[in-house]
Short mmCIF file of C-alpha atoms in Angstrom, two decimals:
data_model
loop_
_atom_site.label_atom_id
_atom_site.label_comp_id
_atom_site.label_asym_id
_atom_site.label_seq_id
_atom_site.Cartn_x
_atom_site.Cartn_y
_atom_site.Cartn_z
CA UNK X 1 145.66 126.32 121.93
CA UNK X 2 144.02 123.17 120.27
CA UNK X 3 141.15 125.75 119.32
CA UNK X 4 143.46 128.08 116.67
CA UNK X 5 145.37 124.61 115.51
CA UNK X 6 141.42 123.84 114.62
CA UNK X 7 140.85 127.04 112.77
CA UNK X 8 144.17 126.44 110.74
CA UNK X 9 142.55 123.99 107.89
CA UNK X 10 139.85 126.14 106.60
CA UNK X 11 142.16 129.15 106.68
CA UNK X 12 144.26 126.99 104.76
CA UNK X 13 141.54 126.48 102.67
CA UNK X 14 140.36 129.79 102.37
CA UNK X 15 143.93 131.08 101.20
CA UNK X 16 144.74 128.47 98.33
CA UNK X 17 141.08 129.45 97.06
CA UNK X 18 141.44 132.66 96.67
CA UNK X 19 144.88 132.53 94.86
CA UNK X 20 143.06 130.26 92.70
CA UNK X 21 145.41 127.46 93.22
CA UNK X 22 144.37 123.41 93.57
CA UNK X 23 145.84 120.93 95.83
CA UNK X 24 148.21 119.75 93.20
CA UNK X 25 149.59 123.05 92.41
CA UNK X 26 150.41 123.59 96.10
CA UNK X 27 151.76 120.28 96.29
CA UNK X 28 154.58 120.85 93.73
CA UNK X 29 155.29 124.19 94.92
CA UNK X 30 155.59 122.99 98.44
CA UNK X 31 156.83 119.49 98.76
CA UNK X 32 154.30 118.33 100.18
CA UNK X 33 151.98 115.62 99.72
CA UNK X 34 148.03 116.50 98.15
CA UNK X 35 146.82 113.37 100.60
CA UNK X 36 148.52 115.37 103.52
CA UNK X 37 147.10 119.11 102.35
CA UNK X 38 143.78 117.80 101.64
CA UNK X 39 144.05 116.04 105.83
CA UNK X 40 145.28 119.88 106.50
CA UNK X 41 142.52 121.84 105.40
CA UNK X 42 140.07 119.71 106.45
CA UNK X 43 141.45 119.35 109.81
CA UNK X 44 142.37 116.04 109.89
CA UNK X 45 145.78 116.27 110.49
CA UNK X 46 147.79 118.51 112.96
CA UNK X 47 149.26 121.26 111.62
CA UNK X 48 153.46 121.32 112.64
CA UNK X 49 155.66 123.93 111.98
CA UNK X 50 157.64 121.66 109.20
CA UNK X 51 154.15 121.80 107.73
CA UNK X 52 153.26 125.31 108.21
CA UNK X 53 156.61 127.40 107.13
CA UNK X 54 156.19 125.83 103.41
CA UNK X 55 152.38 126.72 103.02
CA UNK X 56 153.37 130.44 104.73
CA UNK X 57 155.66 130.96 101.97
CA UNK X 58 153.47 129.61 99.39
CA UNK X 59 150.67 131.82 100.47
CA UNK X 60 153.05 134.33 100.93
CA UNK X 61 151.79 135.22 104.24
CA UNK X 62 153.75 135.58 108.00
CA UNK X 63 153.23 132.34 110.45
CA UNK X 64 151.72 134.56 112.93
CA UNK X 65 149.00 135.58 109.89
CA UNK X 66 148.45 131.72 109.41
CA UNK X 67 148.03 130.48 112.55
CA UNK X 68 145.98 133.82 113.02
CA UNK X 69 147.73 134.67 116.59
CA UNK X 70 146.53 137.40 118.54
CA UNK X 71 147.43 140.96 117.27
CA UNK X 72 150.08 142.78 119.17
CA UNK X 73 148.81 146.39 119.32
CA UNK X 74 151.46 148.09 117.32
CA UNK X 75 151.83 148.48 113.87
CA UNK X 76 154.71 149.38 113.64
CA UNK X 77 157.50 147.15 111.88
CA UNK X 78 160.22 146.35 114.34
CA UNK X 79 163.65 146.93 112.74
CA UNK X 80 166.50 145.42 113.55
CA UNK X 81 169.65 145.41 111.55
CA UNK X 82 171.57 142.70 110.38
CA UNK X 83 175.53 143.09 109.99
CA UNK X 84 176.53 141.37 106.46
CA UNK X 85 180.08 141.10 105.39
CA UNK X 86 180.56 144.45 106.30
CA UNK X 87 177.80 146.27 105.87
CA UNK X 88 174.11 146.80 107.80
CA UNK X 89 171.00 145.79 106.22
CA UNK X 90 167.81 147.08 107.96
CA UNK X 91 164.61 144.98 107.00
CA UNK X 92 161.57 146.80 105.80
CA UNK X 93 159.43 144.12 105.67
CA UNK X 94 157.69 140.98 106.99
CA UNK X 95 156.14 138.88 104.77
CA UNK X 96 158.07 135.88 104.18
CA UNK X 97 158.62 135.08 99.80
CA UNK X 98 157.68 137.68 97.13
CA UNK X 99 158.97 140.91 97.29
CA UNK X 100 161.40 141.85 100.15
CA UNK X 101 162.50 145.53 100.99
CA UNK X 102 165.67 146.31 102.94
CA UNK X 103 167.68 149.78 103.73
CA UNK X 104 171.55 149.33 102.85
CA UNK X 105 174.20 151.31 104.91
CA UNK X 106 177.11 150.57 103.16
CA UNK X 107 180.36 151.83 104.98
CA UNK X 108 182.68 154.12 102.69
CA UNK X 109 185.43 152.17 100.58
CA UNK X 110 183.09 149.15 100.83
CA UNK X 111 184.13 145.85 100.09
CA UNK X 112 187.60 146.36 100.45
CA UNK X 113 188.11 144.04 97.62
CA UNK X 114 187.93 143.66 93.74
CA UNK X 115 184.52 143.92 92.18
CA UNK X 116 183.54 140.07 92.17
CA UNK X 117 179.71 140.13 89.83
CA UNK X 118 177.53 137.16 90.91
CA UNK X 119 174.24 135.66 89.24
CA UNK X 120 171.30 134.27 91.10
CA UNK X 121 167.62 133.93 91.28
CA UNK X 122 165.34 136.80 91.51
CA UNK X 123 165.13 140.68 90.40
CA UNK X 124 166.29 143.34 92.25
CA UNK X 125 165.39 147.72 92.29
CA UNK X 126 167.75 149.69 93.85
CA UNK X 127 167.39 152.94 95.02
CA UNK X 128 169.79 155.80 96.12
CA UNK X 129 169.30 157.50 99.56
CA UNK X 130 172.40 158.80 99.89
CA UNK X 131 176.16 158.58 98.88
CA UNK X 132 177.23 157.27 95.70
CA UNK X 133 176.80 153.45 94.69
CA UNK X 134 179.00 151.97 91.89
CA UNK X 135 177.33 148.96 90.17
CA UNK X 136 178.65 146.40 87.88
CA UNK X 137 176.40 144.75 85.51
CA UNK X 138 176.89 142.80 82.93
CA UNK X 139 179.16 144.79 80.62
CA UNK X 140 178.37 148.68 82.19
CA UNK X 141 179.93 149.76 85.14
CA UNK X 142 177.91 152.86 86.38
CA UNK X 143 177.98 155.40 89.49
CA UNK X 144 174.96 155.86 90.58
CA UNK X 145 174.11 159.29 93.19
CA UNK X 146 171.10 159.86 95.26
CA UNK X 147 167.65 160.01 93.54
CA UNK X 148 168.59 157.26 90.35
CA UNK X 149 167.32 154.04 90.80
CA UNK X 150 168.60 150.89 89.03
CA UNK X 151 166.94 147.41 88.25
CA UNK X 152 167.87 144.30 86.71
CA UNK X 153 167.06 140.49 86.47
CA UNK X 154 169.96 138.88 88.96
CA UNK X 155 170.96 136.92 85.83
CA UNK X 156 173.16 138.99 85.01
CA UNK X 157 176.37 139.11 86.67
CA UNK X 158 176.11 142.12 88.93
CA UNK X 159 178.27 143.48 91.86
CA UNK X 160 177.43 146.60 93.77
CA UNK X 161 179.60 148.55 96.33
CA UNK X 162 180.22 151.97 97.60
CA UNK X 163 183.32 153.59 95.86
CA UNK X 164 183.07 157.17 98.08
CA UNK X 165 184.92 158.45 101.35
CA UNK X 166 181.31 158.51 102.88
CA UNK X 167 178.71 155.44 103.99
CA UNK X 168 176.17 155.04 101.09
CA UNK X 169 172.64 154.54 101.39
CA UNK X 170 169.78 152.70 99.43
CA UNK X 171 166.51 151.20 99.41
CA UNK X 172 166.88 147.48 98.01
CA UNK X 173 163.84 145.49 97.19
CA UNK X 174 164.81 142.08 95.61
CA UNK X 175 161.84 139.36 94.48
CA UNK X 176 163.91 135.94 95.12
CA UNK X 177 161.57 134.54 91.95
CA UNK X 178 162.10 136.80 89.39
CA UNK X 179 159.15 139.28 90.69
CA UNK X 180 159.60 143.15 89.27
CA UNK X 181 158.15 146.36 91.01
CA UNK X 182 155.64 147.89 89.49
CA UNK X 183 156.33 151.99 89.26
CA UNK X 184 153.20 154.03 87.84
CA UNK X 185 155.24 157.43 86.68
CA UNK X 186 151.95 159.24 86.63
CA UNK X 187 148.06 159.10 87.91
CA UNK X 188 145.94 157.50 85.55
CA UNK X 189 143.42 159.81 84.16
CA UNK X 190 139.62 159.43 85.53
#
């Protein structure tokens, strides 16, 4: 064990170098203090998980990436569905910050309430599987059916539900700091 809390630091290290980032930079973004990176990376000071979740999201890595723990065998992302006022969001993703990817089931009718739009941090792309999905933003209020994609900065009031007699479907991927997709329509030429 105290061997891959050694071999922390200079990952540490290694990570905020290639991002091109200083000690200060990570600092501010993180909370914590340079004196206490700087003891981090050069393996002066313990590494503890209050220490270690920050600097995974800054570095926009997983923990288990970090800390470099044994791989498991399997690629394969294990799903498991969360139930959210009402409706079932399957995550498509692991890495903690940046860009997250989810699959929406939303059950038909759903909310069983008044559109309500929200604002918040972040961008979000949705995408159509199945179904129809009404969306509310800003000043349009638009069906969308399966294939049509939407996407919008989450300043703008926005609400979302399914307004058919069947579940809807759709591929959500939200960036909690404002971060877009990036669609190329076409190859580039050679």
């Amino acid at each position: 064990m105290d061997h891959v809390l050694h071999a922390v630091g200079p990952r540490l290290r290694t990570l905020r170098q290639q991002r091109g980032a200083t000690l200060t930079e990570l600092a501010e973004s993180t909370g914590i203090s340079i004196s206490t990176l700087s003891r981090l990376e050069s393996g002066q000071r313990r590494p503890t998980l209050e220490l270690l979740l920050p600097l995974a999201r800054a570095h926009q890595v997983s923990l288990d990436e970090l800390v470099d723990a044994p791989p498991t065998g399997d690629p394969r992302v294990q799903l498991r569905s969360l139930q959210r006022w009402g409706s079932t969001f399957i995550p498509l993703s692991r890495r903690p910050g940046g860009l997250q990817a989810f699959k929406q089931v939303m059950p038909p009718s759903w909310p069983h309430c008044e559109p309500d739009p929200r604002v918040h941090e972040g961008y979000e792309w949705l995408y159509v599987l199945s179904g129809r999905l009404r969306l509310i933003l800003g000043e349009h209020d638009v069906i969308l059916t399966p294939g049509e994609v939407a996407e919008f900065d989450t300043h703008i009031p926005h609400w979302f539900g399914n307004p058919g007699p069947e579940p809807a479907e759709l591929l959500s991927l939200f960036g909690p700091q404002g971060e877009r997709l990036h669609i190329r329509a076409r190859p580039t030429g050679r």
